[in-house]
Short mmCIF file of C-alpha atoms in Angstrom, two decimals:
data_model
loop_
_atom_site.label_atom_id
_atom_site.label_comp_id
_atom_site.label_asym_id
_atom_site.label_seq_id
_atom_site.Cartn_x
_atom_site.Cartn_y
_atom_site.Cartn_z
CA UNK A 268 -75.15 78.51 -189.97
CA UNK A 269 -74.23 75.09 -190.63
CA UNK A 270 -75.60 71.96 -188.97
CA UNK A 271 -75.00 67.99 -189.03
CA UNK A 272 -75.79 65.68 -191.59
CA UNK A 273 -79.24 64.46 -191.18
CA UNK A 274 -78.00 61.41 -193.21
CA UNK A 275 -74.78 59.96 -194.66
CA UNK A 276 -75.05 58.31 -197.95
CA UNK A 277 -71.72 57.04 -197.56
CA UNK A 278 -73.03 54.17 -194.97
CA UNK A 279 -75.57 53.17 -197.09
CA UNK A 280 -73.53 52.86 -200.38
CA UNK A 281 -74.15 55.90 -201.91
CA UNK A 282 -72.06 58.86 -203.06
CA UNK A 283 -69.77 59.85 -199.79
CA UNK A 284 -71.10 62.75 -197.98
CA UNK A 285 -74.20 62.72 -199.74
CA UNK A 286 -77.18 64.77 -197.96
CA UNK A 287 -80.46 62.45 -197.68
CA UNK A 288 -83.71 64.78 -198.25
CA UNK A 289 -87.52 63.66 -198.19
CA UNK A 290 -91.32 64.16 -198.80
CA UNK A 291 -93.91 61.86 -199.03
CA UNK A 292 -93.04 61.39 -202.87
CA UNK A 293 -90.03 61.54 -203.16
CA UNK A 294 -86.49 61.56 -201.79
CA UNK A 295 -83.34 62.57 -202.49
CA UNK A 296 -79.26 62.71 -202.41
CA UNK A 297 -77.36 65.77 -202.70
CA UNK A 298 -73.02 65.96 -202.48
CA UNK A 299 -70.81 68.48 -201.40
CA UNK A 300 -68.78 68.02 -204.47
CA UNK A 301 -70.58 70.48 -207.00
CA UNK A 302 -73.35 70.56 -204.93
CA UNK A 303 -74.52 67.74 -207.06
CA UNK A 304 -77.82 66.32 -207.60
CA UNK A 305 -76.98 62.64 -207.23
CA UNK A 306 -79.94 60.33 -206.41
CA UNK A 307 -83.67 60.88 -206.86
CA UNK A 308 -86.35 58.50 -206.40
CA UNK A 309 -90.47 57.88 -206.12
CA UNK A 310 -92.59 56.91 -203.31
CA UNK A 311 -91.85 53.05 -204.12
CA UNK A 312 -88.18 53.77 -204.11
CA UNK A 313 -87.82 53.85 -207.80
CA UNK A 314 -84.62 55.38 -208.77
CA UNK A 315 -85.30 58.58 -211.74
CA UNK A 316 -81.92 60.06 -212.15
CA UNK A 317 -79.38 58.55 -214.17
CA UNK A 318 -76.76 56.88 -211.82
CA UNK A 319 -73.38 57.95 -213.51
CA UNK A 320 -71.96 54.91 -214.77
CA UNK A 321 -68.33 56.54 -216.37
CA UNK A 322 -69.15 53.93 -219.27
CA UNK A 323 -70.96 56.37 -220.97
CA UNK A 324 -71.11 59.53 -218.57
CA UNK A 325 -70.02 59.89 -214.91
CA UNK A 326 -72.15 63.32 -214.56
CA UNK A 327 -75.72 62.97 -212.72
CA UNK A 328 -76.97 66.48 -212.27
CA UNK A 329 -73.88 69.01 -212.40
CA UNK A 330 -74.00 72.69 -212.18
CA UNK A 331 -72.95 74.53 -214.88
CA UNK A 332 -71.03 77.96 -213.17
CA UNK A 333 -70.01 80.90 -214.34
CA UNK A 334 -70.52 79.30 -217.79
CA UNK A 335 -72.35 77.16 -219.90
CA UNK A 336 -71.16 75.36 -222.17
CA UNK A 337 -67.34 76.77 -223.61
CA UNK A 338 -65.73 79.51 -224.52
CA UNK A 339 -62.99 79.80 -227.56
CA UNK A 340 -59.90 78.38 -226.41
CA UNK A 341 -61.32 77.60 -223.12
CA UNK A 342 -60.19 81.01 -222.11
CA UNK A 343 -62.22 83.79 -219.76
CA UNK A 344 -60.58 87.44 -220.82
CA UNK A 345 -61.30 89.94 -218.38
CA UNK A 346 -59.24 93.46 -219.13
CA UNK A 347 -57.17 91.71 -221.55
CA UNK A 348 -56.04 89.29 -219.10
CA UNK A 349 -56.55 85.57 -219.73
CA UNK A 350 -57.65 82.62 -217.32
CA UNK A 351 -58.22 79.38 -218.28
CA UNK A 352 -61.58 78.14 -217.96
CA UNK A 353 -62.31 74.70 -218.66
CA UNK A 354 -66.04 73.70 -219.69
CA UNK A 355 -69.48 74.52 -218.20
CA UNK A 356 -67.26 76.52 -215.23
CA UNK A 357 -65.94 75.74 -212.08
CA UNK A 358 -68.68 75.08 -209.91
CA UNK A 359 -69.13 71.40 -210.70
CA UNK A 360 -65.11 70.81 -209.72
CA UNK A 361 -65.75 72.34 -206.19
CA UNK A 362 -66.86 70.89 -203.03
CA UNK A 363 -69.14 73.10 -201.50
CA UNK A 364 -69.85 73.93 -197.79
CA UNK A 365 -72.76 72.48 -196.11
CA UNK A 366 -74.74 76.04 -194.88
CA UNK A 367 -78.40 74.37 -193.35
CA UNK A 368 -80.03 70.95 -193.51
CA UNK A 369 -83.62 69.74 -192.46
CA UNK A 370 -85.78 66.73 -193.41
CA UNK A 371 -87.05 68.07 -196.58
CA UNK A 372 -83.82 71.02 -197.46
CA UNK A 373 -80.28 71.50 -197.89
CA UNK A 374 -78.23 74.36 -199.05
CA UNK A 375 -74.92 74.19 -199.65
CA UNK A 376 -72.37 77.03 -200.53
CA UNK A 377 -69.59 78.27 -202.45
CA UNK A 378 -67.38 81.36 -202.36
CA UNK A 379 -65.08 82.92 -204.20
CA UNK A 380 -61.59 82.26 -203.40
CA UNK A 381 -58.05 82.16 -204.33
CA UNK A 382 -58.71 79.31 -206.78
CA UNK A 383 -61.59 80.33 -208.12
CA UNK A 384 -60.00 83.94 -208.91
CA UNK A 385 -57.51 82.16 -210.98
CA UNK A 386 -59.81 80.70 -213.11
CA UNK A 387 -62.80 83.47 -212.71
CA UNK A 388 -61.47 86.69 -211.80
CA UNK A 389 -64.34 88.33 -209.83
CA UNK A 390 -65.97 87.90 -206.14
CA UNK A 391 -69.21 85.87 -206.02
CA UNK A 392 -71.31 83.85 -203.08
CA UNK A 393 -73.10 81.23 -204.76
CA UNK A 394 -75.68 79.37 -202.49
CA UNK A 395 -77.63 76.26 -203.51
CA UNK A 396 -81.08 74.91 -201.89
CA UNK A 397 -82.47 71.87 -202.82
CA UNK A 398 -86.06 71.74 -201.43
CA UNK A 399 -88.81 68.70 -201.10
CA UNK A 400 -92.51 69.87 -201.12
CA UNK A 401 -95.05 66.54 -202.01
CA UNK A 402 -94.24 65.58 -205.18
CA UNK A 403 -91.57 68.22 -206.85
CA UNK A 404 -88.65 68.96 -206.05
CA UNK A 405 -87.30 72.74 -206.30
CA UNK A 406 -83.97 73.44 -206.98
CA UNK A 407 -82.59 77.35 -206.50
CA UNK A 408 -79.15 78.64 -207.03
CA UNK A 409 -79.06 82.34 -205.66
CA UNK A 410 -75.64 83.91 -207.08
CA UNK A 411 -74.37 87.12 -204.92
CA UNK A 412 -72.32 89.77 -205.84
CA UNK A 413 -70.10 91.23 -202.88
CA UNK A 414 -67.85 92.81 -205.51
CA UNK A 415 -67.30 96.58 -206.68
CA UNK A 416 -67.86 96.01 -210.35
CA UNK A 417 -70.54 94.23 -212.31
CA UNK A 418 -70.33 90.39 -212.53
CA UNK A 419 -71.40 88.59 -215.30
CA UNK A 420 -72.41 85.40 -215.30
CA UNK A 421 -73.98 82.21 -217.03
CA UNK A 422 -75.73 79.62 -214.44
CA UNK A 423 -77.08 76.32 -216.05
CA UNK A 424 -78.86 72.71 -214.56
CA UNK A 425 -77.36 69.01 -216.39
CA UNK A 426 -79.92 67.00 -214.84
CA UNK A 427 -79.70 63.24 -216.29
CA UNK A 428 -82.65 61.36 -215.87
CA UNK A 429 -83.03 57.09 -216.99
CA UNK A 430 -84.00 56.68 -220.22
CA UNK A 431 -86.46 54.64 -220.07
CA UNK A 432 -88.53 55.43 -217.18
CA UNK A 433 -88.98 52.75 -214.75
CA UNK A 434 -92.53 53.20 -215.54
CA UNK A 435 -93.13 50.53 -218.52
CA UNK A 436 -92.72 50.95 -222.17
CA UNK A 437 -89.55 50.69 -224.27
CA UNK A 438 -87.18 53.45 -224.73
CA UNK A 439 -87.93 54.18 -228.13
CA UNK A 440 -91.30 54.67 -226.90
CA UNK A 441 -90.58 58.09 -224.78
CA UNK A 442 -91.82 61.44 -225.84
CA UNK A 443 -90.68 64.66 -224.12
CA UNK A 444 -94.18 66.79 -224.64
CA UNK A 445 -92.93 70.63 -224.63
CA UNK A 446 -95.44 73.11 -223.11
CA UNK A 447 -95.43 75.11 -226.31
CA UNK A 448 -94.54 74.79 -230.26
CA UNK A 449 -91.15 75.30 -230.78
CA UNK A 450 -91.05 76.39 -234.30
CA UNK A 451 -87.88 78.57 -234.10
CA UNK A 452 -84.45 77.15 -235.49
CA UNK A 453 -81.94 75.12 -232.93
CA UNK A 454 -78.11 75.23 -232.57
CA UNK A 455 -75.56 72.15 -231.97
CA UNK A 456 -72.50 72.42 -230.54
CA UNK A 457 -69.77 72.32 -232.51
CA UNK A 458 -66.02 72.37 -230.70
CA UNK A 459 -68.21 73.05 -227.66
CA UNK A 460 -68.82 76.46 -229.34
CA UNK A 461 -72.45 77.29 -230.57
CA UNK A 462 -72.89 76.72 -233.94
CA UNK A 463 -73.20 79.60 -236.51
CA UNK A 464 -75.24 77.48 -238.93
CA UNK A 465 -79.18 76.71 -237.56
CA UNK A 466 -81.18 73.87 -238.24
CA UNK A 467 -85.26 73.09 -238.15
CA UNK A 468 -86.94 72.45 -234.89
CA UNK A 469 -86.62 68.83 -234.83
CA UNK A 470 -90.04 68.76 -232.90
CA UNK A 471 -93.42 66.65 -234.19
CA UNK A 472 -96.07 68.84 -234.77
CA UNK A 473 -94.33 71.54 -232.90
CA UNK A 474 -94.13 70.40 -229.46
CA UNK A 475 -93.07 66.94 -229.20
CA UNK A 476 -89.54 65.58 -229.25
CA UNK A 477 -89.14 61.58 -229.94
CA UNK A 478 -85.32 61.34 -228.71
CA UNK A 479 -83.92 58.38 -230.64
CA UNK A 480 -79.76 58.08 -230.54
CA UNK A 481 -79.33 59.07 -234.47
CA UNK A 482 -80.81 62.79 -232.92
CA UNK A 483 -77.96 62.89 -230.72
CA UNK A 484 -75.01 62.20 -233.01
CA UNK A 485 -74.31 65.47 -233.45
CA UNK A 486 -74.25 66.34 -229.99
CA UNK A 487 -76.94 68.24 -227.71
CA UNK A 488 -80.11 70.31 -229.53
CA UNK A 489 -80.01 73.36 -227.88
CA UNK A 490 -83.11 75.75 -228.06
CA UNK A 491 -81.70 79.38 -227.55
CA UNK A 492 -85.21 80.83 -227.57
CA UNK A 493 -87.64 78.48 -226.29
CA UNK A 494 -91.25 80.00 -225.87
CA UNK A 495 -92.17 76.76 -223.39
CA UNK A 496 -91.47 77.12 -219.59
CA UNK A 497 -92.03 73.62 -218.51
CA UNK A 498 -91.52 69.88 -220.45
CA UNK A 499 -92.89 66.63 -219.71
CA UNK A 500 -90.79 63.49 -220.30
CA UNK A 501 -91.77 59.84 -220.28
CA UNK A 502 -94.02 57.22 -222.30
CA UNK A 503 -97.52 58.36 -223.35
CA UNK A 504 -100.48 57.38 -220.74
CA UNK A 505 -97.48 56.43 -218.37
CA UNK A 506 -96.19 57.98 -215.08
CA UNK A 507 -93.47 60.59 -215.97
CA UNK A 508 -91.65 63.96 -214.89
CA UNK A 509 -92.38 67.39 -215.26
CA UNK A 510 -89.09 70.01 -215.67
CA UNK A 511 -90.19 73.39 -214.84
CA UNK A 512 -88.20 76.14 -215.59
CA UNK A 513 -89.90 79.69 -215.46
CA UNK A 514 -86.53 81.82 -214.96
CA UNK A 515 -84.50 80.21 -216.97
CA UNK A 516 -84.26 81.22 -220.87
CA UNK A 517 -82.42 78.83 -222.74
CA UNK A 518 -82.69 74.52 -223.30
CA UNK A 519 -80.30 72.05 -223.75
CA UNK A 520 -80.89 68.50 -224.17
CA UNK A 521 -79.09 66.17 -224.98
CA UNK A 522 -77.43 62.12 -224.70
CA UNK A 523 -74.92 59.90 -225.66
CA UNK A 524 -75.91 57.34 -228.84
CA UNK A 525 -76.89 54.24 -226.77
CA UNK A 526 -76.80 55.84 -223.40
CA UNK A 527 -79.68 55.14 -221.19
CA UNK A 528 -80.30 58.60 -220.11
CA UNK A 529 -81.59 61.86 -220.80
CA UNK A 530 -80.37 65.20 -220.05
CA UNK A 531 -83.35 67.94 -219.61
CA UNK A 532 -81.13 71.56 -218.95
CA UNK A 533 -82.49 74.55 -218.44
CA UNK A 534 -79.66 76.96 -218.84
CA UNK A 535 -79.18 80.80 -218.49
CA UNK A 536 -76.46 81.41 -220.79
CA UNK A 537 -74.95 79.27 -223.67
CA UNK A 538 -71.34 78.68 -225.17
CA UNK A 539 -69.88 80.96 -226.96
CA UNK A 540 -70.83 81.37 -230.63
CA UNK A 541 -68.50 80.23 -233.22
CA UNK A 542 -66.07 82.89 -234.06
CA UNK A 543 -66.39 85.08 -230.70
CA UNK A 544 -63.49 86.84 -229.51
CA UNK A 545 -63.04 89.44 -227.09
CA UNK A 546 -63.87 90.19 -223.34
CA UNK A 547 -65.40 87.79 -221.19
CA UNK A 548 -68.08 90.30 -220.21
CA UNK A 549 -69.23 91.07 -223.50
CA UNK A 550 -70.60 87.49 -224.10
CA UNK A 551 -74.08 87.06 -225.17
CA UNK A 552 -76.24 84.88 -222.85
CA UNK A 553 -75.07 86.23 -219.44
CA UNK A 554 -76.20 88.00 -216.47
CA UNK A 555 -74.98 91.14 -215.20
CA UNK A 556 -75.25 91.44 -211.52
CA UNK A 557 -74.38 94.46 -209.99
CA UNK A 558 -72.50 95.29 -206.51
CA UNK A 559 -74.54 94.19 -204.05
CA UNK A 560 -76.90 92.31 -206.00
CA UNK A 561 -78.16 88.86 -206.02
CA UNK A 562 -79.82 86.66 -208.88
CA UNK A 563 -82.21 83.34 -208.62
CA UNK A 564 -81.81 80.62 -211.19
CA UNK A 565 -84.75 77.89 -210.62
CA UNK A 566 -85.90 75.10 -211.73
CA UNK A 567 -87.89 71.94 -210.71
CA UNK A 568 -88.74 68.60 -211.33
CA UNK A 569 -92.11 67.21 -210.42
CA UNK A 570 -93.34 63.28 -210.19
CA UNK A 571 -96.46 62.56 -212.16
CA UNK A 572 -97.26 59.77 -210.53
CA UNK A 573 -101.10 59.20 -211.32
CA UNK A 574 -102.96 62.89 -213.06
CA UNK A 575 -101.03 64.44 -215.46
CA UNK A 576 -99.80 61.81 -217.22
CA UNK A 577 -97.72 62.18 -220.43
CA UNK A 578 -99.14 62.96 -223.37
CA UNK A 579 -98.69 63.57 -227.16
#
């Protein structure tokens, strides 16, 4: 059932629409279009998420549905039929429905439709809850399957958070700490495809990234088997953020050179590899659901405002 607005960002100079949720910690803005992440801040008001200036990148925290990343000629084939699917999926290009909204929760919603059919030729009910508990926020995208066949399906989380931190210490001086070594190869991008060719873990001593813009020239690391479940981002002995993402099986993470952001994206799914061809549905990385069926992709972001601090 849908209800009201609790708040309208619109009035107070935010993104239009815009959903205002709260805890003690923290608060944030959510918009129908995409269903869009779009402000987060700390108990003093202190903004974390990066704020979309189109000078570099006018994302803040899309949704990346049915796919992640692209696929080769930016073209879904289902039964030998092709549909044009631009990158990371439709779901970001979408304003979604407002289904419930209290203090600390939203959900909004997206089904399948005329448009979407053209692009993504299968049924789907995609619902989105954004939930405040203390000091984390939860984020859960439930994809349903009301179809008769299978649907498969990549779901993936772009969050951009400031780089720096508004928490002291330079940029340069950021770490993100991974849970666990990551000794296992990474991919790059390359034409939006994933790269045939790996390359070493660019991690110090295994589980600490030190993002500098020469890492990024060659566009996002992405980490197709990470063993970690959770990261920590921000300057050592400082306040930070915790990503958390126990369902999700692939990493992305990436910025622009000289951007003053960083994206932390737990994915399910990646783009396709260089040289793939052939049915949609045979793509690695994806999720089968079958008729009647229903799949949770989760993650969450957590303040560390005074325990827990970063470390390296």
């Amino acid at each position: 059932m849908s209800v009201a607005p609790t708040n309208n960002a619109a009035a107070r100079g935010g993104v239009e629409g815009a959903i205002s949720i709260a805890s003690d910690h923290l608060s944030a803005e959510i918009a129908p279009l995409g269903a869009e992440l779009v402000r987060l801040r700390d108990a003093q008001g202190r903004d974390l998420l990066w704020h979309g200036d189109a000078a570099f990148w006018n994302g803040r925290a899309p949704l990346l549905f049915p796919i992640v990343g692209r696929l080769p000629g930016d073209e879904l084939v289902h039964k030998g039929q092709r549909y044009k699917m631009l990158q990371h999926g439709l779901a970001r290009r979408r304003v979604f429905a407002l289904v419930e909204n209290g203090p600390s929760f939203v959900t909004f919603g997206l089904d399948a439709d005329d448009e979407t059919r053209a692009q993504y030729p299968f049924d789907f009910a995609l619902r989105v809850t954004y939930a405040l508990a203390e000091a984390t926020l939860a984020i859960t995208a439930t994809v349903s399957n009301p179809g008769a066949e299978p649907l498969p399906a990549s779901f993936g989380f772009h969050p951009a958070f400031l780089w720096p931190l508004p928490y002291g210490g330079a940029r340069g001086e950021h770490r993100l700490v991974f849970e666990k070594a990551e000794v296992a190869p990474i991919h790059r991008p390359v034409g939006g495809l994933l790269s045939a060719a790996a390359e070493p873990s660019p991690l110090v001593h295994g589980d600490v990234l030190e993002p500098t813009d020469a890492l990024f020239e060659r566009d996002a690391l992405i980490f197709t088997e990470p063993r970690s479940r959770h990261v920590r981002f921000g300057v050592p002995g400082e306040q930070g953020l915790e990503v958390a993402f126990p369902s999700m099986p692939q990493l992305g993470i990436w910025s622009k050179p000289g951007a003053p952001f960083l994206c932390i994206e737990p994915w399910y799914g990646y783009a396709s590899p260089e040289g793939a061809a052939g049915e949609f549905a045979d793509k690695p990385g994806l999720a089968h659901i079958p008729p009647g069926g229903a799949r949770d992709f989760a993650m969450s972001v957590r303040w560390l405002p005074d325990v827990g601090r970063i470390e390296a």
